[in-house]
Amino acid sequence: MGLQYALNFWILAVVFLPGALGSEYGAEYSRNPLCAIRSSTVVIPCSSKYPDSFKVETVMWCQDDEYCDKMLYVSHSSNTHISAEYRDRAEYLGNKEKNCTLQIKNITDKDAGVYTVRFMNKDNKVRWSGRPGMTLIVYDVHYSERNLCAVRGSTVLIQCEYGYPEPHKVDSRMWSHNDVDCTGKPYVCHSNNTNISAEYTGRAEFMGNNTRNCTLQIKNIRETDAGEYRFRFITNRCEKCGGPGVILQVDELKVVMTSSRANGTIREGDSVNLTCGTDSCPLNQSEFTWFKDNQTLPETQSTLHFSPISYHHTGKYSCALNGRKVAVSNEVNIIVENHFNTIIIFTVVGILLIVLIGAVVIFIFMKRINSLNVDKIKEGTKKREDKDLRSDSEKQAESAIYANCMDSSKEKSGTSNRYSEQSCDLPDYGNVNIQERVYGNVNIELTEYDNVNIKEMAE
């Protein structure tokens, strides 16, 4: 019996111990404990070694069971005796050769422990376990809300809690923006104030502590702050990033006006509402500040009601959250028409029309007067020209008659060189018809003086 017991001992030592005596059989894991965040997916890498003569038939994984003899498995190649805790969550990613990797989804706190892989051949005569196994440590990062919406210029709180097993101690904590593994630099916030992004300097603040609280506060939210935020912490044994993180959406405040009059014109007596809000962010619990022509109004609700509206409500309206003027909305201009203004407008328009019509009439009249004056001036000028023309003709006729008379007197007085003193009376030029005649090189008009006919005279 003693010899049999001794043989069994050495067989077990060779099969189960990965040391020098059992160096042909074993499993290799990571040297350090494996850390996982609750609700995440963890992969336990594993590679096996055994003689080529050993043919693997069955592979199984166990939790906190060194020899996998409890008949309750995390994973089994024959899919038998699977623990209800791991059904549909644990998956064997390896094969029957050298790869023995295990994956576990949706990690819970109960998943923490030591995981061991075991192999058996076809006849189940040779079986061995890869001890001492792989230690899984479960950390916890919990975000109160996975989706947040903030108004530009406001302050947002990303509430967060984290946990870790004893005797681990936290060395540092940090928040990252749009970084899947939280290792990218610079950071939004860091407990040691190192590698802080210039975009968040003076705006991001860690509101938590070294135990459970990891809340982050960001002031004066900008459009570039939109994205995913993740918390990461490092202990003396592990470091993990809590993902998926919190998605922050940034929106703008705006004022929307509704009126009882469909055509857009607002008149005294109409009903008008101004509503302060955003396209996507719920603001039901917020207090608002209203401004009219940049002056603060006493109202704090999200909607201003004007029913009925009056002329003194005319002005430019905007709103903000909790008096934060860094996040003021667009301005909406309200112009209220009253009946008195309408009468004044119509009166002014009527007067302007009358003045315009009068000016047109006066212009036309003056233009007509000027036209008549021009015609008269032209007619008078023509008459003066005709009169001057007749006067010249008459003078030429008189000169001709006078010359004729002088010649006759000269003949009567003989050959004397002295002219007779006989006078030459000029006839009456009434009913005078003067016709043009030629006197040598002189053009003279012949004039008919009643019964007097002056004939053409030679030079």
Coordinates of C-alpha atoms in Angstrom, one line a residue:
M1 CA 0.0 0.0 0.0
G2 CA 2.8 2.4 0.8
L3 CA 4.3 1.9 -2.5
Q4 CA 1.0 2.5 -4.3
Y5 CA 0.5 5.7 -2.4
A6 CA 4.0 6.9 -3.3
L7 CA 3.4 6.2 -7.0
N8 CA 0.1 8.1 -7.0
F9 CA 1.8 11.0 -5.3
W10 CA 4.5 11.3 -8.0
I11 CA 1.9 10.9 -10.8
L12 CA -0.1 13.7 -9.4
A13 CA 3.0 15.9 -9.0
V14 CA 4.0 15.3 -12.6
V15 CA 0.4 16.0 -13.9
F16 CA -0.6 19.0 -11.9
L17 CA 2.5 20.9 -11.0
P18 CA 3.9 23.2 -13.7
G19 CA 7.3 23.1 -12.0
A20 CA 10.4 21.2 -12.9
L21 CA 8.8 17.8 -12.4
G22 CA 5.8 18.7 -14.5
S23 CA 7.5 21.0 -17.0
E24 CA 6.0 19.1 -20.0
Y25 CA 2.4 20.1 -18.9
G26 CA 1.3 23.6 -18.0
A27 CA -0.5 26.8 -18.9
E28 CA 0.9 30.3 -19.2
Y29 CA -1.0 33.4 -18.1
S30 CA -0.1 37.1 -17.6
R31 CA 2.3 37.6 -14.8
N32 CA 0.2 40.4 -13.3
P33 CA -3.4 40.2 -12.1
L34 CA -5.9 41.1 -14.7
C35 CA -8.1 44.1 -14.0
A36 CA -11.6 44.7 -15.4
I37 CA -14.2 47.4 -15.1
R38 CA -17.7 46.2 -14.1
S39 CA -20.0 45.8 -17.2
S40 CA -17.0 45.6 -19.5
T41 CA -15.6 42.6 -21.4
V42 CA -12.4 40.9 -20.3
V43 CA -10.2 38.5 -22.2
I44 CA -8.0 36.1 -20.2
P45 CA -5.1 35.2 -22.5
C46 CA -3.8 31.7 -22.1
S47 CA -1.4 29.3 -23.9
S48 CA -0.9 25.6 -23.0
K49 CA 2.0 23.3 -23.2
Y50 CA 2.0 19.5 -23.3
P51 CA 3.8 16.6 -25.1
D52 CA 3.0 16.0 -28.7
S53 CA 1.8 12.6 -27.7
F54 CA -1.0 14.1 -25.6
K55 CA -4.2 14.7 -27.6
V56 CA -6.6 17.2 -26.0
E57 CA -10.2 16.1 -26.0
T58 CA -11.8 18.3 -23.4
V59 CA -11.0 21.9 -22.2
M60 CA -12.7 23.5 -19.3
W61 CA -12.3 26.7 -17.2
C62 CA -13.1 27.0 -13.5
Q63 CA -13.4 29.9 -11.0
D64 CA -11.9 29.5 -7.6
D65 CA -11.5 25.8 -8.1
E66 CA -7.9 24.8 -8.3
Y67 CA -8.4 21.3 -9.8
C68 CA -11.8 22.0 -11.5
D69 CA -13.4 19.0 -9.7
K70 CA -16.5 20.8 -8.5
M71 CA -18.3 19.9 -11.8
L72 CA -19.5 23.5 -12.2
Y73 CA -17.6 25.3 -14.9
V74 CA -17.2 28.8 -16.4
S75 CA -16.7 27.2 -19.8
H76 CA -16.7 23.6 -21.1
S77 CA -15.8 22.4 -24.6
S78 CA -18.7 20.0 -24.5
N79 CA -21.0 22.8 -23.1
T80 CA -21.9 20.7 -20.1
H81 CA -22.3 21.7 -16.4
I82 CA -22.0 25.4 -17.2
S83 CA -22.7 27.7 -14.2
A84 CA -25.8 29.8 -14.6
E85 CA -23.7 32.8 -13.7
Y86 CA -21.6 32.4 -16.8
R87 CA -24.1 31.0 -19.3
D88 CA -24.2 33.3 -22.5
R89 CA -21.4 35.4 -21.0
A90 CA -18.3 33.2 -21.1
E91 CA -16.9 32.0 -24.4
Y92 CA -13.9 29.8 -25.1
L93 CA -11.8 31.6 -27.8
G94 CA -9.0 28.9 -28.0
N95 CA -8.7 25.5 -29.6
K96 CA -7.5 22.0 -28.8
E97 CA -3.9 22.9 -29.7
K98 CA -2.0 25.5 -27.7
N99 CA -4.5 28.4 -27.4
C100 CA -6.7 28.3 -24.3
T101 CA -7.9 32.0 -24.2
L102 CA -11.2 32.7 -22.4
Q103 CA -13.5 35.8 -22.8
I104 CA -16.1 36.9 -20.3
K105 CA -18.7 39.6 -21.2
N106 CA -20.6 42.1 -18.9
I107 CA -18.3 41.6 -16.0
T108 CA -19.9 41.7 -12.5
D109 CA -18.5 42.0 -9.0
K110 CA -18.9 38.2 -8.5
D111 CA -16.6 37.5 -11.4
A112 CA -13.6 38.5 -9.3
G113 CA -11.4 35.6 -8.4
V114 CA -8.9 33.0 -9.7
Y115 CA -9.5 31.3 -13.0
T116 CA -7.9 28.0 -13.9
V117 CA -7.9 25.9 -17.1
R118 CA -8.0 22.1 -17.2
F119 CA -7.3 19.6 -20.0
M120 CA -8.3 16.0 -20.5
N121 CA -7.5 13.4 -23.2
K122 CA -10.0 11.1 -24.9
D123 CA -10.0 8.4 -22.3
N124 CA -9.9 10.8 -19.4
K125 CA -6.9 8.9 -18.1
V126 CA -4.7 11.9 -18.2
R127 CA -5.9 15.2 -16.9
W128 CA -4.1 18.3 -15.6
S129 CA -4.8 21.9 -14.6
G130 CA -2.8 25.0 -15.3
R131 CA -2.2 26.2 -11.8
P132 CA -2.0 28.5 -10.0
G133 CA -4.4 30.2 -12.4
M134 CA -5.2 33.8 -13.4
T135 CA -6.4 36.4 -10.9
L136 CA -9.2 38.7 -12.0
I137 CA -9.8 42.0 -10.1
V138 CA -13.0 43.8 -10.8
Y139 CA -13.1 47.5 -10.5
D140 CA -16.2 49.6 -10.7
V141 CA -16.8 52.9 -12.5
H142 CA -20.4 54.1 -12.5
Y143 CA -21.8 57.1 -14.3
S144 CA -25.1 58.5 -13.1
E145 CA -26.1 59.5 -16.6
R146 CA -24.6 58.2 -19.9
N147 CA -26.0 61.1 -22.0
L148 CA -25.9 64.7 -21.0
C149 CA -27.0 67.9 -22.8
A150 CA -25.6 71.3 -21.8
V151 CA -26.3 74.8 -23.1
R152 CA -23.3 76.8 -24.4
G153 CA -21.9 78.9 -21.6
S154 CA -23.4 76.9 -18.8
T155 CA -21.8 74.6 -16.2
V156 CA -22.1 70.8 -16.4
L157 CA -21.6 68.1 -13.7
I158 CA -20.6 64.6 -14.9
Q159 CA -21.5 62.6 -11.8
C160 CA -19.4 59.5 -11.3
E161 CA -18.6 56.8 -8.6
Y162 CA -15.8 54.2 -8.6
G163 CA -14.8 51.2 -6.5
Y164 CA -11.9 48.8 -6.0
P165 CA -11.1 45.9 -3.6
E166 CA -9.0 46.1 -0.5
P167 CA -6.1 46.5 0.1
H168 CA -5.7 48.4 -3.1
K169 CA -5.0 52.1 -2.8
V170 CA -5.6 54.8 -5.4
D171 CA -2.5 56.6 -6.7
S172 CA -4.0 59.0 -9.3
R173 CA -7.2 59.8 -11.1
M174 CA -7.9 61.5 -14.5
W175 CA -10.6 62.3 -17.0
S176 CA -10.2 62.1 -20.8
H177 CA -12.1 63.5 -23.7
N178 CA -12.7 61.3 -26.8
D179 CA -10.0 58.8 -25.8
V180 CA -11.1 55.2 -25.7
D181 CA -8.4 53.9 -23.3
C182 CA -7.9 57.1 -21.3
T183 CA -4.2 57.1 -21.9
G184 CA -4.0 59.9 -24.4
K185 CA -2.6 63.2 -23.3
P186 CA -3.4 65.9 -22.5
Y187 CA -6.2 65.3 -20.0
V188 CA -9.3 67.2 -19.2
C189 CA -8.5 66.9 -15.5
H190 CA -5.8 65.1 -13.5
S191 CA -5.5 64.7 -9.7
N192 CA -1.8 65.6 -9.9
N193 CA -2.5 68.6 -12.2
T194 CA -0.2 67.2 -14.9
N195 CA -0.7 67.2 -18.6
I196 CA -3.8 69.3 -18.5
S197 CA -5.2 70.4 -21.9
A198 CA -5.1 74.2 -22.4
E199 CA -8.7 73.9 -23.6
Y200 CA -9.8 72.9 -20.0
T201 CA -7.4 74.9 -17.9
G202 CA -9.4 76.9 -15.4
R203 CA -12.7 75.4 -16.5
A204 CA -12.5 71.6 -15.5
E205 CA -12.4 70.7 -11.9
F206 CA -12.3 67.3 -10.2
M207 CA -15.0 67.3 -7.5
G208 CA -14.4 63.8 -6.2
N209 CA -11.9 62.1 -3.7
N210 CA -9.6 59.1 -3.3
T211 CA -12.4 56.7 -2.2
R212 CA -15.6 56.6 -4.2
N213 CA -16.5 60.0 -5.8
C214 CA -15.1 60.8 -9.2
T215 CA -17.5 63.7 -10.3
L216 CA -16.2 66.1 -12.9
Q217 CA -17.3 69.8 -13.3
I218 CA -16.8 71.8 -16.5
K219 CA -17.6 75.5 -16.5
N220 CA -18.5 77.8 -19.4
I221 CA -19.3 75.0 -21.8
R222 CA -18.1 75.4 -25.4
E223 CA -19.2 73.7 -28.6
T224 CA -15.8 71.9 -28.8
D225 CA -16.6 70.3 -25.4
A226 CA -19.1 67.9 -27.1
G227 CA -18.0 64.3 -27.1
E228 CA -17.3 61.3 -24.8
Y229 CA -15.8 61.6 -21.3
R230 CA -14.2 58.7 -19.5
F231 CA -12.7 58.3 -16.0
R232 CA -9.6 56.4 -15.3
F233 CA -7.8 55.6 -12.0
I234 CA -4.6 53.9 -11.1
T235 CA -4.0 51.8 -7.9
N236 CA -0.9 50.1 -6.6
R237 CA -1.9 47.0 -8.6
C238 CA -4.0 48.0 -11.5
E239 CA -5.1 50.9 -13.7
K240 CA -8.4 50.9 -15.6
C241 CA -10.5 53.2 -17.8
G242 CA -14.2 53.3 -17.2
G243 CA -15.9 52.8 -20.6
P244 CA -18.2 53.3 -22.3
G245 CA -18.2 56.9 -20.9
V246 CA -20.6 59.8 -20.8
I247 CA -21.7 61.5 -24.1
L248 CA -22.0 65.3 -23.8
Q249 CA -24.1 67.2 -26.3
V250 CA -23.8 71.0 -26.5
D251 CA -26.7 73.1 -27.7
E252 CA -27.6 76.8 -28.1
L253 CA -30.4 78.8 -26.4
K254 CA -32.9 80.5 -28.7
V255 CA -36.1 82.4 -28.4
V256 CA -39.1 81.3 -30.4
M257 CA -42.1 83.7 -30.9
T258 CA -45.7 82.6 -31.5
S259 CA -48.5 85.0 -32.3
S260 CA -52.3 84.8 -32.7
R261 CA -51.9 86.7 -36.0
A262 CA -50.7 84.5 -38.8
N263 CA -49.4 87.2 -41.2
G264 CA -46.6 88.2 -38.8
T265 CA -47.8 91.7 -38.1
I266 CA -48.4 92.3 -34.4
R267 CA -51.0 94.8 -33.3
E268 CA -52.3 95.9 -30.0
G269 CA -54.7 93.3 -28.5
D270 CA -53.0 90.3 -30.1
S271 CA -51.7 87.3 -28.1
V272 CA -47.9 86.7 -28.3
N273 CA -45.7 84.2 -26.5
L274 CA -41.9 84.1 -26.3
T275 CA -40.4 80.7 -25.3
C276 CA -36.7 80.2 -24.3
G277 CA -35.3 76.8 -25.1
T278 CA -33.1 74.6 -27.2
D279 CA -33.5 72.1 -30.0
S280 CA -32.4 69.0 -28.0
C281 CA -31.6 69.8 -24.3
P282 CA -34.5 69.5 -21.8
L283 CA -34.6 72.6 -19.6
N284 CA -37.7 71.9 -17.5
Q285 CA -36.0 72.3 -14.2
S286 CA -34.0 75.4 -15.1
E287 CA -34.6 79.0 -14.1
F288 CA -34.4 81.6 -16.8
T289 CA -33.4 85.3 -17.0
W290 CA -35.2 87.5 -19.6
F291 CA -33.8 90.7 -21.1
K292 CA -35.6 93.5 -22.9
D293 CA -33.3 95.9 -24.7
N294 CA -30.5 94.5 -22.6
Q295 CA -32.4 95.3 -19.4
T296 CA -33.2 92.4 -17.0
L297 CA -36.9 91.5 -16.5
P298 CA -38.3 90.1 -13.3
E299 CA -39.8 87.0 -15.1
T300 CA -37.9 83.6 -14.5
Q301 CA -40.2 81.1 -16.3
S302 CA -39.3 79.7 -19.7
T303 CA -42.2 81.5 -21.5
L304 CA -43.3 85.1 -21.6
H305 CA -47.0 85.6 -22.2
F306 CA -48.3 88.9 -23.7
S307 CA -52.1 88.6 -23.8
P308 CA -53.2 91.1 -24.8
I309 CA -50.0 92.8 -26.1
S310 CA -49.7 96.6 -26.1
Y311 CA -47.5 99.2 -27.7
H312 CA -45.1 99.5 -24.7
H313 CA -44.1 95.8 -25.2
T314 CA -42.2 96.8 -28.3
G315 CA -38.5 95.9 -28.0
K316 CA -35.7 93.3 -28.4
Y317 CA -36.0 90.2 -26.2
S318 CA -33.4 87.6 -25.3
C319 CA -33.0 85.0 -22.5
A320 CA -30.3 83.2 -20.5
L321 CA -30.0 80.4 -17.9
N322 CA -29.8 81.6 -14.3
G323 CA -28.6 85.0 -15.2
R324 CA -25.5 83.8 -17.1
K325 CA -24.9 86.5 -19.7
V326 CA -22.2 84.4 -21.3
A327 CA -25.0 82.1 -22.6
V328 CA -27.5 84.7 -23.9
S329 CA -29.8 83.6 -26.7
N330 CA -30.5 85.3 -30.0
E331 CA -32.6 88.5 -29.9
V332 CA -36.2 88.6 -31.1
N333 CA -37.5 92.0 -32.2
I334 CA -41.2 92.7 -31.4
I335 CA -42.8 95.7 -33.1
V336 CA -46.4 96.4 -32.0
E337 CA -48.6 98.6 -34.1
N338 CA -51.4 100.5 -32.4
H339 CA -54.4 102.2 -33.9
F340 CA -53.2 105.8 -33.2
N341 CA -50.0 105.1 -35.1
T342 CA -52.1 103.7 -38.0
I343 CA -54.1 106.9 -38.2
I344 CA -51.0 109.0 -38.1
I345 CA -49.4 106.9 -40.8
F346 CA -52.4 107.2 -43.1
T347 CA -52.7 110.9 -42.4
V348 CA -49.0 111.5 -43.2
V349 CA -49.3 109.4 -46.3
G350 CA -52.4 111.3 -47.5
I351 CA -50.7 114.7 -46.9
L352 CA -47.7 113.5 -48.8
L353 CA -49.9 112.4 -51.7
I354 CA -51.7 115.8 -51.8
V355 CA -48.4 117.7 -51.7
L356 CA -47.0 115.5 -54.4
I357 CA -50.1 116.0 -56.6
G358 CA -50.0 119.7 -56.0
A359 CA -46.3 119.9 -56.9
V360 CA -47.0 118.0 -60.2
V361 CA -49.9 120.4 -61.1
I362 CA -47.8 123.5 -60.3
F363 CA -44.9 122.1 -62.4
I364 CA -47.2 121.4 -65.4
F365 CA -48.8 124.9 -65.0
M366 CA -45.4 126.7 -64.8
K367 CA -44.2 124.7 -67.8
R368 CA -47.2 125.8 -69.8
I369 CA -46.7 129.4 -68.8
N370 CA -43.1 129.3 -69.8
S371 CA -44.1 127.8 -73.2
L372 CA -46.6 130.6 -73.8
N373 CA -44.0 133.3 -73.0
V374 CA -41.5 131.8 -75.3
D375 CA -44.1 131.8 -78.2
K376 CA -44.9 135.5 -77.5
I377 CA -41.3 136.4 -77.5
K378 CA -40.8 134.6 -80.8
E379 CA -43.9 136.4 -82.3
G380 CA -42.7 139.8 -81.1
T381 CA -39.3 139.2 -82.5
K382 CA -40.7 138.3 -85.8
K383 CA -42.9 141.4 -85.9
R384 CA -39.9 143.6 -85.1
E385 CA -37.9 142.0 -87.9
D386 CA -40.8 142.5 -90.4
K387 CA -41.1 146.2 -89.3
D388 CA -37.4 146.8 -89.7
L389 CA -37.6 145.2 -93.1
R390 CA -40.4 147.5 -94.2
S391 CA -38.7 150.5 -92.8
D392 CA -35.6 149.8 -94.8
S393 CA -37.7 149.4 -98.0
E394 CA -39.4 152.7 -97.4
K395 CA -36.1 154.5 -96.9
Q396 CA -34.8 153.1 -100.1
A397 CA -38.0 154.2 -102.0
E398 CA -37.7 157.7 -100.5
S399 CA -34.1 157.9 -101.6
A400 CA -35.0 156.9 -105.1
I401 CA -37.8 159.5 -105.4
Y402 CA -35.6 162.2 -103.9
A403 CA -33.0 161.4 -106.5
N404 CA -35.5 161.5 -109.3
C405 CA -36.8 164.8 -108.1
M406 CA -33.4 166.3 -107.9
D407 CA -32.6 165.2 -111.5
S408 CA -35.9 166.8 -112.8
S409 CA -35.1 170.1 -111.1
K410 CA -31.6 170.1 -112.6
E411 CA -33.0 169.7 -116.1
K412 CA -35.5 172.6 -115.7
S413 CA -32.7 174.9 -114.6
G414 CA -30.7 174.5 -117.7
T415 CA -27.1 173.5 -117.7
S416 CA -26.4 175.3 -114.6
N417 CA -24.4 173.3 -112.1
R418 CA -26.5 174.7 -109.4
Y419 CA -29.5 172.7 -108.3
S420 CA -32.8 174.3 -108.4
E421 CA -34.2 175.3 -105.2
Q422 CA -37.5 173.7 -106.3
S423 CA -38.6 171.6 -103.5
C424 CA -39.4 167.9 -104.0
D425 CA -42.3 167.1 -101.9
L426 CA -42.5 163.5 -100.9
P427 CA -45.8 161.9 -101.5
D428 CA -48.1 160.4 -99.0
Y429 CA -47.1 156.8 -98.4
G430 CA -50.5 155.6 -97.6
N431 CA -51.6 152.8 -99.8
V432 CA -48.2 152.6 -101.2
N433 CA -47.3 149.6 -103.2
I434 CA -43.6 149.3 -103.6
Q435 CA -42.2 146.9 -106.1
E436 CA -38.6 146.1 -106.7
R437 CA -36.9 147.7 -109.7
V438 CA -33.4 147.9 -110.8
Y439 CA -31.7 151.3 -111.1
G440 CA -28.4 150.5 -112.7
N441 CA -26.5 148.6 -110.0
V442 CA -29.0 149.8 -107.3
N443 CA -31.9 147.7 -106.3
I444 CA -34.8 150.0 -105.6
E445 CA -38.4 149.2 -105.1
L446 CA -40.9 151.1 -107.3
T447 CA -43.7 152.6 -105.3
E448 CA -47.1 153.4 -106.5
Y449 CA -48.4 156.5 -105.0
D450 CA -52.1 156.5 -105.7
N451 CA -52.1 157.9 -109.3
V452 CA -48.4 158.4 -109.3
N453 CA -46.3 155.8 -111.1
I454 CA -42.6 155.9 -110.9
K455 CA -41.1 154.2 -113.9
E456 CA -37.8 152.5 -114.2
M457 CA -35.1 155.2 -114.6
A458 CA -31.8 154.8 -116.2
E459 CA -28.7 155.3 -114.2

